[in-house]
């Protein structure tokens, strides 16, 4: 495996790739760092993935994803997932399934919250005709 290989020689099957060291990525993020630290951007992919950092006390407001299931893995720090059934603590290492249609918000704990999300890739926007 190699992180430098982006294509396939002579039409061979794609190769597995090491993309990043999430522990190093999370450790390098400063306390005030916010937002996406890394995004999956390889062409031809069927998934989207992001490593996201919320500084201490910051949150992602309540929202609902109507179309996509999401896996969320806490890489560093801790936080709280708030759902209609209450608050759920998210210590480092917690793997959470966020089913499509579910309502949730995230809040970072005192050390911040760094997490990986993975979901099916959304199809790109296209120009089409309006249905009659």
Short mmCIF file of C-alpha atoms in Angstrom, two decimals:
data_model
loop_
_atom_site.label_atom_id
_atom_site.label_comp_id
_atom_site.label_asym_id
_atom_site.label_seq_id
_atom_site.Cartn_x
_atom_site.Cartn_y
_atom_site.Cartn_z
CA UNK A 1 0.00 0.00 0.00
CA UNK A 2 1.14 3.50 -0.68
CA UNK A 3 -0.30 6.92 -0.03
CA UNK A 4 1.33 8.31 -3.17
CA UNK A 5 -0.40 5.94 -5.62
CA UNK A 6 -3.47 7.65 -7.06
CA UNK A 7 -4.18 5.60 -10.16
CA UNK A 8 -3.83 2.09 -11.41
CA UNK A 9 -1.18 0.97 -13.89
CA UNK A 10 -2.51 -0.31 -17.20
CA UNK A 11 -6.13 -0.56 -16.02
CA UNK A 12 -5.44 -2.92 -13.11
CA UNK A 13 -7.80 -3.06 -10.14
CA UNK A 14 -7.50 -0.17 -7.66
CA UNK A 15 -5.15 -0.65 -4.71
CA UNK A 16 -5.92 -0.09 -1.03
CA UNK A 17 -4.45 3.18 0.23
CA UNK A 18 -3.37 4.54 3.57
CA UNK A 19 -4.89 8.02 3.68
CA UNK A 20 -3.78 9.63 6.92
CA UNK A 21 -2.79 9.07 10.54
CA UNK A 22 -5.91 10.21 12.41
CA UNK A 23 -4.15 10.14 15.80
CA UNK A 24 -1.45 12.50 14.53
CA UNK A 25 -4.05 14.67 12.81
CA UNK A 26 -6.08 15.00 16.01
CA UNK A 27 -2.96 15.63 18.12
CA UNK A 28 -1.74 18.37 15.78
CA UNK A 29 -5.02 20.31 15.95
CA UNK A 30 -4.70 23.24 18.32
CA UNK A 31 -7.32 23.93 20.99
CA UNK A 32 -8.92 26.68 18.90
CA UNK A 33 -8.88 24.69 15.64
CA UNK A 34 -12.38 24.20 14.22
CA UNK A 35 -13.84 22.52 11.16
CA UNK A 36 -12.69 19.84 8.75
CA UNK A 37 -9.09 18.71 9.30
CA UNK A 38 -9.21 16.16 6.46
CA UNK A 39 -11.61 15.12 3.67
CA UNK A 40 -11.71 12.05 1.46
CA UNK A 41 -11.20 13.46 -2.03
CA UNK A 42 -10.10 10.53 -4.19
CA UNK A 43 -11.79 10.27 -7.56
CA UNK A 44 -14.18 7.41 -8.22
CA UNK A 45 -15.03 6.93 -4.55
CA UNK A 46 -18.42 5.71 -3.32
CA UNK A 47 -17.97 7.16 0.18
CA UNK A 48 -17.43 10.56 1.74
CA UNK A 49 -15.44 10.90 4.93
CA UNK A 50 -14.27 13.84 7.04
CA UNK A 51 -12.22 14.37 10.17
CA UNK A 52 -13.81 17.27 12.02
CA UNK A 53 -12.62 19.21 15.08
CA UNK A 54 -14.90 21.10 17.47
CA UNK A 55 -13.06 23.29 19.99
CA UNK A 56 -14.00 23.03 23.69
CA UNK A 57 -17.59 24.13 24.29
CA UNK A 58 -18.49 24.42 20.60
CA UNK A 59 -21.40 22.54 19.06
CA UNK A 60 -23.10 21.43 15.88
CA UNK A 61 -26.69 22.63 16.17
CA UNK A 62 -29.67 20.30 16.00
CA UNK A 63 -30.17 18.96 12.50
CA UNK A 64 -31.59 15.99 10.64
CA UNK A 65 -30.02 14.14 7.71
CA UNK A 66 -32.99 12.86 5.69
CA UNK A 67 -31.09 10.76 3.13
CA UNK A 68 -27.85 9.34 4.51
CA UNK A 69 -26.82 7.06 7.35
CA UNK A 70 -23.63 8.35 9.01
CA UNK A 71 -21.01 6.58 11.10
CA UNK A 72 -19.28 8.82 13.63
CA UNK A 73 -16.07 7.71 15.39
CA UNK A 74 -14.62 9.84 18.19
CA UNK A 75 -10.87 10.12 17.60
CA UNK A 76 -9.89 12.51 20.41
CA UNK A 77 -11.48 14.45 23.23
CA UNK A 78 -15.07 13.83 24.18
CA UNK A 79 -18.50 15.27 23.73
CA UNK A 80 -22.23 14.80 23.92
CA UNK A 81 -24.68 13.58 21.32
CA UNK A 82 -28.14 14.99 21.99
CA UNK A 83 -31.03 13.08 20.43
CA UNK A 84 -34.80 12.98 21.10
CA UNK A 85 -34.17 10.24 23.70
CA UNK A 86 -31.69 12.37 25.67
CA UNK A 87 -27.97 13.03 25.96
CA UNK A 88 -25.37 10.37 25.16
CA UNK A 89 -21.72 10.76 26.19
CA UNK A 90 -19.13 10.29 23.47
CA UNK A 91 -15.73 9.42 24.95
CA UNK A 92 -12.71 8.76 22.71
CA UNK A 93 -13.20 5.54 20.77
CA UNK A 94 -17.00 5.66 20.66
CA UNK A 95 -18.47 4.50 17.35
CA UNK A 96 -21.98 5.81 16.74
CA UNK A 97 -24.51 5.11 14.00
CA UNK A 98 -26.63 8.10 13.02
CA UNK A 99 -29.45 6.62 10.92
CA UNK A 100 -30.94 8.71 8.13
CA UNK A 101 -33.94 10.66 9.38
CA UNK A 102 -32.58 10.94 12.93
CA UNK A 103 -32.40 14.29 14.70
CA UNK A 104 -29.22 15.09 16.60
CA UNK A 105 -26.76 17.70 17.79
CA UNK A 106 -23.15 17.40 18.98
CA UNK A 107 -21.36 19.30 21.70
CA UNK A 108 -17.64 19.26 22.45
CA UNK A 109 -16.38 18.60 25.96
CA UNK A 110 -13.67 20.54 27.84
CA UNK A 111 -10.87 19.07 25.66
CA UNK A 112 -12.73 19.55 22.39
CA UNK A 113 -14.04 16.81 20.12
CA UNK A 114 -12.32 15.37 17.06
CA UNK A 115 -14.33 12.84 15.08
CA UNK A 116 -14.46 10.95 11.81
CA UNK A 117 -17.69 10.77 9.82
CA UNK A 118 -18.27 8.31 6.98
CA UNK A 119 -21.32 8.11 4.73
CA UNK A 120 -22.37 7.21 1.22
CA UNK A 121 -21.30 9.84 -1.27
CA UNK A 122 -24.02 12.19 -2.41
CA UNK A 123 -24.50 12.32 -6.16
CA UNK A 124 -23.21 15.52 -7.72
CA UNK A 125 -25.52 18.32 -8.71
CA UNK A 126 -26.73 18.10 -12.30
CA UNK A 127 -28.65 20.39 -14.59
CA UNK A 128 -31.87 18.81 -15.71
CA UNK A 129 -35.37 19.63 -16.76
CA UNK A 130 -38.09 20.44 -14.31
CA UNK A 131 -40.65 17.66 -13.90
CA UNK A 132 -44.05 18.59 -15.33
#
